[in-house]
Short mmCIF file of C-alpha atoms in Angstrom, two decimals:
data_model
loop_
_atom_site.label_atom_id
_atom_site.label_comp_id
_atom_site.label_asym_id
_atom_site.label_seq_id
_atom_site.Cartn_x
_atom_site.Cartn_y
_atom_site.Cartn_z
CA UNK A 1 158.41 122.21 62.73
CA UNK A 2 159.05 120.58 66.49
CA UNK A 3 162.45 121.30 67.97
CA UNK A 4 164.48 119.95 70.73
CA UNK A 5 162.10 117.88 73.12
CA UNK A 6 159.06 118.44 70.83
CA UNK A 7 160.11 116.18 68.72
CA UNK A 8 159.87 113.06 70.44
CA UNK A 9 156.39 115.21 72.31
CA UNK A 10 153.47 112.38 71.81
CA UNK A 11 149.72 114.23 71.18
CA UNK A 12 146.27 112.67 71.12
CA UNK A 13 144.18 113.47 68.26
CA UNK A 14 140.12 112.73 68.06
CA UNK A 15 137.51 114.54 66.14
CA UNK A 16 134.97 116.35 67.85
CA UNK A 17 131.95 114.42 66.26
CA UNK A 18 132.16 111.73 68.96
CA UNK A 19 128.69 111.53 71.17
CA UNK A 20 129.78 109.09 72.98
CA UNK A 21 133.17 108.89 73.58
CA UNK A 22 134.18 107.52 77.34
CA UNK A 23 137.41 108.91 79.46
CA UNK A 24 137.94 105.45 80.00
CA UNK A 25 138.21 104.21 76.17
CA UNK A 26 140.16 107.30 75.72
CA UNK A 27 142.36 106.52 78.63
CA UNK A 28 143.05 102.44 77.99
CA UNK A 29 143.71 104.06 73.97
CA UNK A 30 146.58 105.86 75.40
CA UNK A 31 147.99 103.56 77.88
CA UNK A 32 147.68 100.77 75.26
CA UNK A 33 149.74 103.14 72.79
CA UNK A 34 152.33 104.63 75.25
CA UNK A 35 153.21 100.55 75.85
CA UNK A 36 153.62 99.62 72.01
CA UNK A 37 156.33 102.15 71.84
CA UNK A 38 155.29 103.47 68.48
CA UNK A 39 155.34 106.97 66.75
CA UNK A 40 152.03 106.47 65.63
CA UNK A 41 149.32 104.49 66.68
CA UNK A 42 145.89 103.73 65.21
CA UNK A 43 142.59 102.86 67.05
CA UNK A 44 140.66 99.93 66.03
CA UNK A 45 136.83 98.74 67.42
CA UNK A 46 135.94 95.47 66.77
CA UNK A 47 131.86 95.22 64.89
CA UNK A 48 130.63 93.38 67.62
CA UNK A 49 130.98 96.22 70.10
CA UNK A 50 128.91 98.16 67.39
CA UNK A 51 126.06 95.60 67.09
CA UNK A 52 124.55 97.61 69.59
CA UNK A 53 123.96 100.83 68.06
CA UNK A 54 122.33 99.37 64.75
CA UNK A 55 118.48 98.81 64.73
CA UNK A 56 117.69 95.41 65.49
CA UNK A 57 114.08 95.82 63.32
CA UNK A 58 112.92 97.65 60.59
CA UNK A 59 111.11 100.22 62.80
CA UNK A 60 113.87 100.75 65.42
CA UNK A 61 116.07 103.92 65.29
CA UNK A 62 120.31 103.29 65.30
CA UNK A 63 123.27 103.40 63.12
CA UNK A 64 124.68 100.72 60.85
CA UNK A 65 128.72 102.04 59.83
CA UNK A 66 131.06 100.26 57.61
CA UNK A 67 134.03 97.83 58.45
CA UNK A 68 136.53 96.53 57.02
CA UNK A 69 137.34 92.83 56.60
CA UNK A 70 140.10 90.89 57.43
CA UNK A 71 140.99 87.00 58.79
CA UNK A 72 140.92 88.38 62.01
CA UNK A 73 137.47 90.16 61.77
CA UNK A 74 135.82 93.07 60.72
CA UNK A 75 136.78 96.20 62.36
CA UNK A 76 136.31 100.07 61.95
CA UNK A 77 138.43 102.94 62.62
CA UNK A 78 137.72 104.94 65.85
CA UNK A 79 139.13 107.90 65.60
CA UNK A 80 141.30 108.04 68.00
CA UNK A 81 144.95 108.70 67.40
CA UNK A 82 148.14 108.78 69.44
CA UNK A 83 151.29 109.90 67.42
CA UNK A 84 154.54 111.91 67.51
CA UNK A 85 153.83 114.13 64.31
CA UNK A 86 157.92 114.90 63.69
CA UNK A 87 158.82 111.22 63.88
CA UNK A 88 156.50 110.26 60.44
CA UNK A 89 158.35 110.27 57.62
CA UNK A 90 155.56 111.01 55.09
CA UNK A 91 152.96 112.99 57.03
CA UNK A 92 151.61 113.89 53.56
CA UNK A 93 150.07 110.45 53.08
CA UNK A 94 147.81 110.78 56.39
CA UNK A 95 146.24 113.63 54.66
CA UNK A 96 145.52 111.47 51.17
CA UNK A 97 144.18 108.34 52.73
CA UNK A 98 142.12 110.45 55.42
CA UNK A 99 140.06 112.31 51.76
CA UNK A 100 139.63 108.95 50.79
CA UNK A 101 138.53 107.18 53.37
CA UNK A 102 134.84 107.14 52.48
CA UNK A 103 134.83 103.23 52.22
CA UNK A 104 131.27 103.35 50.16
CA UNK A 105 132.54 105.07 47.14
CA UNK A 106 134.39 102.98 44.86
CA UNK A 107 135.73 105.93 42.95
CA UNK A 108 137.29 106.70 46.52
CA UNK A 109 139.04 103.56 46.63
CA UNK A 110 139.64 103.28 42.92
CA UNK A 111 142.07 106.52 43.47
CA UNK A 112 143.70 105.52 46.39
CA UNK A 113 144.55 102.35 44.99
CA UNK A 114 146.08 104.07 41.60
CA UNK A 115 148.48 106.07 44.10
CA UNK A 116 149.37 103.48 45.71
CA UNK A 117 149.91 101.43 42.78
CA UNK A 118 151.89 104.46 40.70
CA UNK A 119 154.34 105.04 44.13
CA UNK A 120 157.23 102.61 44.12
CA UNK A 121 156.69 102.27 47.79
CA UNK A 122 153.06 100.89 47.50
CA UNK A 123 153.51 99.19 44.38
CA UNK A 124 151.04 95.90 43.34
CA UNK A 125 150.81 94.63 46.14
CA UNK A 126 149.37 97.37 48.31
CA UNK A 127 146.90 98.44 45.51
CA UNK A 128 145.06 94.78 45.56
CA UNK A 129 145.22 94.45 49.28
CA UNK A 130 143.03 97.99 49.00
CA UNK A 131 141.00 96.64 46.38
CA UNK A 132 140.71 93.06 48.02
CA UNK A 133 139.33 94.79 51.38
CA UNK A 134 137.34 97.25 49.50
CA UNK A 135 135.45 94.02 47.75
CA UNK A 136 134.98 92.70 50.82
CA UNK A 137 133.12 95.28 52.67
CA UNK A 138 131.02 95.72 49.47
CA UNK A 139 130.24 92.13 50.01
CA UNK A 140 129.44 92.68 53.93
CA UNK A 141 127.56 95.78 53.35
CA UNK A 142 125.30 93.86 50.83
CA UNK A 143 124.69 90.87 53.58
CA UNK A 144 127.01 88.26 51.83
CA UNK A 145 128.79 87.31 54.75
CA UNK A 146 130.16 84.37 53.62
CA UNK A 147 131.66 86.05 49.96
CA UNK A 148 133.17 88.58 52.40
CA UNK A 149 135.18 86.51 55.05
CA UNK A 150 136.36 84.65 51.87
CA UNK A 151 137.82 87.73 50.22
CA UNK A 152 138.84 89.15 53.60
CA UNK A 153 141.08 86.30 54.68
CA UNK A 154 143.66 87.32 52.33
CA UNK A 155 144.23 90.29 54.61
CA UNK A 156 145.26 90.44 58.38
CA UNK A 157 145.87 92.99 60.76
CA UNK A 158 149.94 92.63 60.74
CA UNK A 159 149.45 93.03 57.15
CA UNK A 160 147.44 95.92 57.35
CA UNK A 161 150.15 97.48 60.09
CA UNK A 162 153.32 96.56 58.54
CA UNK A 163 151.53 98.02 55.42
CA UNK A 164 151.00 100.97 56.50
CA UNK A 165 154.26 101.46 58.39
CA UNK A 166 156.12 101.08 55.00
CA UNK A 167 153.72 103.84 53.52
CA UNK A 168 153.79 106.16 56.32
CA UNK A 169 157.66 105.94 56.56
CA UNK A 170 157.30 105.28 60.70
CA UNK A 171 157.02 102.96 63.53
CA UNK A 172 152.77 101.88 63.34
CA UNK A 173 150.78 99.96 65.55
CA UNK A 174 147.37 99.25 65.40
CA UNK A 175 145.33 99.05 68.94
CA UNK A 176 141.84 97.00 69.50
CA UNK A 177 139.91 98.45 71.67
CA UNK A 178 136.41 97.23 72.68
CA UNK A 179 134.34 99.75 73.73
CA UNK A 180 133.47 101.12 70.65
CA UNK A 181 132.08 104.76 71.58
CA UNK A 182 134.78 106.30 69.80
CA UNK A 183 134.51 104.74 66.23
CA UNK A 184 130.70 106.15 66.48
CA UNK A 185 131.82 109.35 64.41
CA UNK A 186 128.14 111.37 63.55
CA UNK A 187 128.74 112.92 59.85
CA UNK A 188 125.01 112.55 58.40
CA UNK A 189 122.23 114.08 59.66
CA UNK A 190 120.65 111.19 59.53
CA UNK A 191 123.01 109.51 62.02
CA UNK A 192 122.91 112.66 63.79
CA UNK A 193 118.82 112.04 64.34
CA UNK A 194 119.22 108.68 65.47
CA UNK A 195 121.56 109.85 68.12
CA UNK A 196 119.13 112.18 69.29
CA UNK A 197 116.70 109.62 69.39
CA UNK A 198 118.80 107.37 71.56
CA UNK A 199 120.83 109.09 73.12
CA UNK A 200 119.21 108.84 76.42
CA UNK A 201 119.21 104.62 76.39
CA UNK A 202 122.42 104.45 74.91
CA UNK A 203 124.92 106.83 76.90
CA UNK A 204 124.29 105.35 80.48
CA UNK A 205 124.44 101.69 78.81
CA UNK A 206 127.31 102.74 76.60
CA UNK A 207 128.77 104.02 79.80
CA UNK A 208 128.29 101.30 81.87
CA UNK A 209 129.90 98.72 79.36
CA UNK A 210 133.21 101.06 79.08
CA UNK A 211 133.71 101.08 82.65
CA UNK A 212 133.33 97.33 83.23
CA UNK A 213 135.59 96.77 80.33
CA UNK A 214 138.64 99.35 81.36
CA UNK A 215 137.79 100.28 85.11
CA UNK A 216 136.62 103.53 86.21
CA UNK A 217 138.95 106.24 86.06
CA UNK A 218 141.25 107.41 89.40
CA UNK A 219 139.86 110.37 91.00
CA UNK A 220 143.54 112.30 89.98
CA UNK A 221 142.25 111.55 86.59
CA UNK A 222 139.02 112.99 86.45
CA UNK A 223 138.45 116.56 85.78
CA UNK A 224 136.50 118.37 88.44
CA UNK A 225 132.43 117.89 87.95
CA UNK A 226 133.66 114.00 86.88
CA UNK A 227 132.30 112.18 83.58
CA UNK A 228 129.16 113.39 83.70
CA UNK A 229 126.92 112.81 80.93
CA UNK A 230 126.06 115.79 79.00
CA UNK A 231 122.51 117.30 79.89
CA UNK A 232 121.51 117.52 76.22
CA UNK A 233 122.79 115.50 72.99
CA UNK A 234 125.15 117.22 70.66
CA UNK A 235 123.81 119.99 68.28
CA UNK A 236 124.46 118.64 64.81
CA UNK A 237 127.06 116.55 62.67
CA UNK A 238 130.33 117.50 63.97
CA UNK A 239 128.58 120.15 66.41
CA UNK A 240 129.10 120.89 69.90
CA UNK A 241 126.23 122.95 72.24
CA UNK A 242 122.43 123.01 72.59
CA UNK A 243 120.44 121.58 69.05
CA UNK A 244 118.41 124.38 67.37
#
C-alpha cells in the first residue's frame, strides 16, 4: 500500500485499446481534474462528439457505442481516469462496477443493481437510478428517443457524481470532455475492422477537431518525434503493433 508522499501521488489510468486517443484530450483530462481537486475523477464524452464515427448509411463503415441518459444528455465513459488510488475508501467497488459495465446485458445491470440494492450504502435508491438509466439506453439503443429522454430526466450528472462518491467512499468528480477519441475503446473485432477501414479519414480529422477544441500542445510537452500519427492502425482489439 502507498506510504508517506505516495499517498496523496495522483496517476492517470487509460486502457490501451484507444486508436485514437489525442495528447491534447489527454492533456485538457488532466488539467481539468488537477483543478476539481478530487481523489478521483471520471471522464465523460458527450454523443454528439461521437456522431462522427457511426455510419451515416446502411453501406458506410463506423461504430455506433452505447450512452447513457440523463437530463443533461447522453454521454459515454472515455476511459480516461485521474485518481489517487490510497485516498478511495472502497477501491473494491471500482473493480465490481468495471465487470459490469457491459450496458447491453440486462443480466449485467440486473446484478449490479441487486448489490447495490442489498449494501446499506446503495440502498433503493441507487438500485432504480441503475435500473432507470439502464431503461433508458435500452430505449435509445432501440431509436425511441423520445421514451428515453423521458426516463432519463429523472437522472442528472450531480446525481450520478454525488452517487457515486457515496459508493466509492471518496471525493468524485465527473469531467466533460469533447473530443471524444478517448471514449472510442475497440473491444470487437468488428469495431476493430471498421477502424481499419477508417482509420486513414478519421485520425487527421479526429486530430484536427482535438486541437481546435484544446490547443496544440507546448513544445516542453511533446515527446521528441511529436504526435505523429501512427504509420499503420492498431493490430487487433486491445492490440498494439503491425495487424497480421
Amino acid at each position: 500500500d502507498p506510504e508517506g508522499d505516495d499517498v496523496d501521488r495522483p496517476a492517470l489510468f487509460l486502457s490501451g485499446d484507444l486508436p485514437l486517443a489525442m495528447p491534447e484530450e489527454i492533456s485538457s483530462f488532466v488539467q481539468q481534474a488537477e483543478a476539481a481537486n478530487v481523489d478521483y475523477a471520471l471522464g465523460l464524452c458527450p454523443a454528439e462528439s461521437l456522431d462522427v464515427f457511426r455510419p451515416s448509411g446502411p453501406d458506410e463503415v463506423g461504430i455506433t457505442v452505447a450512452y447513457f441518459n440523463t437530463r443533461d444528455g447522453r454521454y459515454r465513459q472515455n476511459n480516461l481516469h485521474y485518481a489517487r488510488p490510497a485516498r478511495i475508501g472502497r477501491l473494491d467497488r471500482i473493480e465490481e462496477m468495471y465487470e459490469l459495465r457491459h450496458q447491453r446485458r440486462f443480466w449485467n445491470m440486473f446484478v449490479l443493481a441487486l448489490r447495490l440494492l442489498m449494501d446499506r450504502v446503495g440502498g433503493l435508491k441507487i438500485a432504480v437510478l441503475f435500473g432507470m438509466m439502464h431503461l433508458a439506453g435500452i430505449a435509445d439503443r432501440n431509436g425511441h428517443r423520445r421514451l428515453a429522454r423521458l426516463l432519463g430526466r429523472f437522472v442528472t450528472l450531480e446525481i450520478n457524481r454525488a452517487t457515486i462518491a457515496k459508493i466509492l467512499d471518496t471525493r468524485f468528480a465527473l469531467i466533460v470532455g469533447e473530443s471524444g477519441g478517448c471514449a472510442l475503446d475497440i473491444d470487437t473485432e468488428e469495431e476493430y475492422d471498421a477502424v481499419r477501414a477508417r482509420y486513414d479519414d478519421w485520425w487527421p480529422a479526429h486530430r484536427a477537431r482535438s486541437r481546435a477544441l484544446h490547443g496544440e500542445l507546448v513544445a516542453s510537452m511533446i515527446v521528441p518525434g511529436g504526435a505523429a500519427a501512427p504509420s499503420e492502425p492498431p493490430s487487433g482489439p486491445g492490440g498494439t503493433g503491425s495487424p497480421s
